[in-house]
Coordinates of C-alpha atoms in Angstrom, one line a residue:
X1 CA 18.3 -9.8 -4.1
X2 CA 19.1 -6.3 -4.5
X3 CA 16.8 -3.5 -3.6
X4 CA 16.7 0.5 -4.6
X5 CA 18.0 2.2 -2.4
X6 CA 14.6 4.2 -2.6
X7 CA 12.8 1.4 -0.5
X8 CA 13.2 1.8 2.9
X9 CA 10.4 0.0 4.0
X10 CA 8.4 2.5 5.8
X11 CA 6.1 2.1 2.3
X12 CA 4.4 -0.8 4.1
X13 CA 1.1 -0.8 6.0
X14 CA 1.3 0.2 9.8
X15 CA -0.8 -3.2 10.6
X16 CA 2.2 -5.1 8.8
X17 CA 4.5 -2.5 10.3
X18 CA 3.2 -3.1 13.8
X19 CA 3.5 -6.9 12.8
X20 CA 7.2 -6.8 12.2
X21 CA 7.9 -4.9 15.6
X22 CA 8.4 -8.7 17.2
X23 CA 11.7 -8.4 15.5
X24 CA 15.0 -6.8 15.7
X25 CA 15.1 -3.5 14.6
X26 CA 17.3 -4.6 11.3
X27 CA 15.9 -7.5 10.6
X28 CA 12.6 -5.5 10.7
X29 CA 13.8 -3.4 8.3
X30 CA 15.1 -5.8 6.0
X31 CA 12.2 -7.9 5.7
X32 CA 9.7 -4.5 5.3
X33 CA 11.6 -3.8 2.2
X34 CA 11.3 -7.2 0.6
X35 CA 7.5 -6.8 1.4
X36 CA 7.5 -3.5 -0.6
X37 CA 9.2 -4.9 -3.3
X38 CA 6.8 -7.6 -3.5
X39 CA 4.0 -5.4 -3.4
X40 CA 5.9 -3.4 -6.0
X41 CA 6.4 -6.3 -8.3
X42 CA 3.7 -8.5 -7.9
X43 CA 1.4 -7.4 -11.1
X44 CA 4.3 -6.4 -13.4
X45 CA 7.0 -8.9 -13.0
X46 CA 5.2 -11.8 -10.6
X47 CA 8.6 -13.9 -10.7
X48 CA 10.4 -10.9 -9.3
X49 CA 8.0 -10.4 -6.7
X50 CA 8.5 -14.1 -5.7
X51 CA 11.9 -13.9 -5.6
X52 CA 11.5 -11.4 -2.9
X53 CA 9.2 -12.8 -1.0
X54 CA 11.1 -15.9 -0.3
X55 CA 13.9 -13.3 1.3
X56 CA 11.5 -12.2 3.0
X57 CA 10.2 -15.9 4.0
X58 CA 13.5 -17.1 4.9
X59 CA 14.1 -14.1 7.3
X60 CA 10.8 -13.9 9.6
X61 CA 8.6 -17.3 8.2
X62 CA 6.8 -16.6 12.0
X63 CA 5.4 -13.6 10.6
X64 CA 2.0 -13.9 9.2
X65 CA 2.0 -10.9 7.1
X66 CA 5.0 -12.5 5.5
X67 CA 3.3 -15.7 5.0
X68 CA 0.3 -14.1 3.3
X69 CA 2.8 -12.3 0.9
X70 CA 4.6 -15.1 -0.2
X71 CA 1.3 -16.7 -1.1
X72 CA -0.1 -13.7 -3.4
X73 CA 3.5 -14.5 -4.5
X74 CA 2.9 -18.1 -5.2
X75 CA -0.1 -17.1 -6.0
X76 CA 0.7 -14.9 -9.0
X77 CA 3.0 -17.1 -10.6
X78 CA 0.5 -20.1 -10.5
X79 CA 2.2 -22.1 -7.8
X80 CA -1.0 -23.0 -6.4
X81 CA 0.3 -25.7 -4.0
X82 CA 3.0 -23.6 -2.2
X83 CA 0.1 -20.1 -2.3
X84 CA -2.1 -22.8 -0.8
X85 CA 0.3 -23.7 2.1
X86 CA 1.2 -19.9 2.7
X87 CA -2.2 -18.6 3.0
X88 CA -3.0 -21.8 5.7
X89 CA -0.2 -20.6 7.7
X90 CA -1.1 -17.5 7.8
X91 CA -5.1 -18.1 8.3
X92 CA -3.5 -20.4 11.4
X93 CA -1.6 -17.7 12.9
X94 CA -4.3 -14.9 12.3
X95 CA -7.7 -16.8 12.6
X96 CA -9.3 -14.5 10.0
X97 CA -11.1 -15.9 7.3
X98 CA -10.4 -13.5 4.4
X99 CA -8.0 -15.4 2.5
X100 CA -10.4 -18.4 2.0
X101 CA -11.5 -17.3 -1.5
X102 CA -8.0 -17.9 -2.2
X103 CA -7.4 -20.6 -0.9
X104 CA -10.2 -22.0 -2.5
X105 CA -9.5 -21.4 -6.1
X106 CA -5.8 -23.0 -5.3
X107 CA -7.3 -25.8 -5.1
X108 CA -8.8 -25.3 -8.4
X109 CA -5.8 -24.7 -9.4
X110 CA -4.5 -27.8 -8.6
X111 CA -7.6 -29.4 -10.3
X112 CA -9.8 -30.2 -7.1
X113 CA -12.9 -28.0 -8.0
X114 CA -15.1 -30.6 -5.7
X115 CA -13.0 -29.1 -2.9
X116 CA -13.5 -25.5 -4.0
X117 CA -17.4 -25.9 -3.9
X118 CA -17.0 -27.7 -0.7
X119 CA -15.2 -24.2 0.8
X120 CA -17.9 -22.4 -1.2
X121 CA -20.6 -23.9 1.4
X122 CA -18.5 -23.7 4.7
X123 CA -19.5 -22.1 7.6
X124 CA -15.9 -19.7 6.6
X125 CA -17.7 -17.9 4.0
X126 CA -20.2 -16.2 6.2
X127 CA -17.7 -14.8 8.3
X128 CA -16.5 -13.0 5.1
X129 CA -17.0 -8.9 4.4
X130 CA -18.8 -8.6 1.5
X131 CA -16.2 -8.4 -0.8
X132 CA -14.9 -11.7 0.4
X133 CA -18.3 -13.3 -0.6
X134 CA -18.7 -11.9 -4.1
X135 CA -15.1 -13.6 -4.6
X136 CA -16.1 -16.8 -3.2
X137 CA -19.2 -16.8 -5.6
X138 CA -16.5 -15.8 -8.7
X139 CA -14.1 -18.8 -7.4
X140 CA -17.4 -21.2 -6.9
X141 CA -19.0 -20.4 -10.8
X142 CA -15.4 -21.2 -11.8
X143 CA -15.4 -24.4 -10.3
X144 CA -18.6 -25.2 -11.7
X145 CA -17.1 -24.1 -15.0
X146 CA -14.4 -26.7 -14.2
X147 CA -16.9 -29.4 -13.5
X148 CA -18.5 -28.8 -16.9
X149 CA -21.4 -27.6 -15.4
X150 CA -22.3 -24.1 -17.5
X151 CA -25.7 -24.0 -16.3
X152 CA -24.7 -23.9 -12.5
X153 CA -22.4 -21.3 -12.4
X154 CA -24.5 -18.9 -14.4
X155 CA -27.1 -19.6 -11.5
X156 CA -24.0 -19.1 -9.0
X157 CA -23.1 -15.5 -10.6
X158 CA -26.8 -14.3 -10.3
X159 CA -26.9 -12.5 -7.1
X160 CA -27.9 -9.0 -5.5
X161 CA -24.7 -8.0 -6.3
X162 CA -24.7 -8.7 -10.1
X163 CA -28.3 -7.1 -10.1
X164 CA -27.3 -4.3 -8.1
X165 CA -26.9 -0.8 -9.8
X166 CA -24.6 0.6 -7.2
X167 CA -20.4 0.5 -8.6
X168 CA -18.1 -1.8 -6.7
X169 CA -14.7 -2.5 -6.6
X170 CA -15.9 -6.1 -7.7
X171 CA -19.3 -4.9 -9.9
X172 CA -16.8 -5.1 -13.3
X173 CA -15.3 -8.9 -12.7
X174 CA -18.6 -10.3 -11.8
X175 CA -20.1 -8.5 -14.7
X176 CA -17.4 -9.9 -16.6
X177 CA -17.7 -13.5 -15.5
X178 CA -21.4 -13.8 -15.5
X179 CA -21.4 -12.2 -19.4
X180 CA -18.2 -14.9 -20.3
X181 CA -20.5 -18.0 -18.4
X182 CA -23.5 -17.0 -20.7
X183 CA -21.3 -16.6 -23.9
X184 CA -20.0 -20.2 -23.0
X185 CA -23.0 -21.2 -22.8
X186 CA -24.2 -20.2 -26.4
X187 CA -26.4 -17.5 -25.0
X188 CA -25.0 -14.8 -27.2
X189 CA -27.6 -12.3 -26.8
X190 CA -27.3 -12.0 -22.9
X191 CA -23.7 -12.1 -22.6
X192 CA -23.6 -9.1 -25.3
X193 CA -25.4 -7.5 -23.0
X194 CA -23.4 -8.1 -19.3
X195 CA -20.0 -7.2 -21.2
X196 CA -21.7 -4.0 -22.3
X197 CA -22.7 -3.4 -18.5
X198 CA -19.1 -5.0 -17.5
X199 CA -17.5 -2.2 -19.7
X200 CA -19.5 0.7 -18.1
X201 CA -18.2 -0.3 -14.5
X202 CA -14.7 -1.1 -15.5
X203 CA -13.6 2.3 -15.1
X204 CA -10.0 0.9 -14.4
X205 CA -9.3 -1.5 -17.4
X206 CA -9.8 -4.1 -15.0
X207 CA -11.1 -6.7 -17.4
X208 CA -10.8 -7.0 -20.7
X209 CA -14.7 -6.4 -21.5
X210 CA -14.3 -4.1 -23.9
X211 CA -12.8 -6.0 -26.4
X212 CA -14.6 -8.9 -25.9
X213 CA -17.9 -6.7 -26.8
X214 CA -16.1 -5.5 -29.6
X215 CA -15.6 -9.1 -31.0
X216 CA -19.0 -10.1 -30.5
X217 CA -20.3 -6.9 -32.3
X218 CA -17.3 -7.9 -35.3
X219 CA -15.8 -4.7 -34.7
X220 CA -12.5 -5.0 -36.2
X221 CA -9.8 -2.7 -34.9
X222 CA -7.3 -0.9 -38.0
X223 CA -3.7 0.3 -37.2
X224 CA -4.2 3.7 -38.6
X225 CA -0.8 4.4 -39.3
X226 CA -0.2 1.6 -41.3
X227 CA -3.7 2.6 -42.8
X228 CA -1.5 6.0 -43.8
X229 CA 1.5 4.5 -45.0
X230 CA -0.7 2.7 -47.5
X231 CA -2.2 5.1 -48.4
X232 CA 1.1 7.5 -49.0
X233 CA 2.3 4.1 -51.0
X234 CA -0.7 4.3 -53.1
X235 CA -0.7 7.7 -53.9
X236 CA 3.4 7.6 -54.8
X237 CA 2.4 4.6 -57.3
X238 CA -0.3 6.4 -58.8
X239 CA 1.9 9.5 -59.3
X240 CA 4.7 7.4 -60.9
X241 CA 2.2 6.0 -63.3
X242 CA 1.2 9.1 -64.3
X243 CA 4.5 10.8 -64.9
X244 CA 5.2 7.8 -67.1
X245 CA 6.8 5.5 -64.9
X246 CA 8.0 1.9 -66.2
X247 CA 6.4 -1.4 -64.4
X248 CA 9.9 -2.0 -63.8
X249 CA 10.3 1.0 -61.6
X250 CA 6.8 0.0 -60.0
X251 CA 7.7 -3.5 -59.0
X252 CA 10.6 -1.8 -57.3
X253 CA 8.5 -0.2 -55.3
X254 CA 7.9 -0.9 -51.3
X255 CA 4.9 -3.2 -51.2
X256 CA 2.2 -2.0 -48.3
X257 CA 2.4 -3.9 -45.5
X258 CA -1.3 -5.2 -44.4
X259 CA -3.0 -2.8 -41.3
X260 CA -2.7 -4.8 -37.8
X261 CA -5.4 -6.2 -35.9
X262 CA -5.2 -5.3 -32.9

């Protein structure tokens, strides 16, 4: 697959970098700058991403930072048996634990969530950083979700960290998924509430939140140039109808198209 000629692969982390040192020179190089593109790609065009990461597979599969990439590859584009065999390899060659939540939620993605809550209680998960555990607890409620089970993974979601005050990279999404449990669950009035607090610590746009309050308070959202163009329509007709214009001339006329929801 070709790559711009901008990447040259020094773009990569010096703990991949460092990685990739077991290998020739060249090859090094050339599988660094499949890595960037997949790093690149992986949010905006996941099937691109993939495409590189299976270069980058086919040229250094003994790498374990290539391994974990061409799971978040997988990954991306929902190929939750192949992320899920990636992200073992590279757990085997590593020994860390931090990929766990993901591998956990591939198997809900394959439809195991029994499996998923048996990951959620391993001994794995206490070996996780923070931020590892707050994922497992997402992945968990989801698999309760899965199981039908709307009570559970509101109790799941309630944690420190979903009372805590103090903004995290994760505060938004468990915000988010503790406000969309309770709206599933028919408790309106609460989740109106956690979207509002999701939306004050999404300072990124990570989540939709913000819309999702907006539907729950019936805001309706008005393309304001087609608001205008109506309005222009409007005021031509009106003029025509003064200065004596026929109906024939009126039905002539460009009919106003309806304002867009967004």
């Amino acid at each position: 697959m070709p790559i711009p000629q901008d990447v040259t692969g020094d773009e990569i982390d010096k703990d991949v970098r460092q990685e990739l040192q077991s290998l020739p020179k060249t090859l090094a190089e050339d599988v660094a700058r499949n890595l960037v593109m997949v790093a690149r790609l992986i949010d905006e065009d996941p099937e691109g991403a993939y495409g590189y990461s299976r270069v980058a597979l086919r040229l250094a599969s003994r790498v374990a930072a290539v391994r974990e990439a061409a799971g978040f590859a997988a990954y991306a584009n929902q190929k939750y048996s192949e992320a899920l065999a990636e992200f073992r390899a590279a757990r085997r060659m590593t020994g860390n634990t931090e990929l766990w939540p993901l591998m956990a939620d591939c198997e809900r993605g394959l439809g195991r969530p029994e499996k998923a809550l048996d990951m959620a209680g391993a001994p794995e998960v206490q070996k996780l950083d923070k931020a590892g555990q707050v994922e497992m607890r997402l992945v968990a409620a989801g698999a309760r979700r899965d199981l039908g089970q709307l009570e559970a993974a509101i109790v799941t979601l309630q944690s420190p960290e979903l009372a805590s005050n103090s903004l995290q990279p994760w505060t938004a999404r468990l915000r988010y998924a503790y406000a969309d449990a309770l709206l599933a669950a028919g408790r309106d009035k609460e989740a109106r509430e956690w979207f509002a607090k999701a939306v004050e610590s999404d300072k990124d746009g990570s989540t939709d939140a913000s819309d999702r309050l907006a539907e729950l308070d019936g805001v309706e959202f008005v393309d304001a140039l087609g608001d205008d163009e109506s309005g222009d329509d409007e005021s031509r007709e009106e003029s025509r109808d003064d200065s004596g214009g026929s109906d024939s001339d009126a039905g002539e006329d460009v009919t106003p198209e309806d304002s867009e929801k967004e």
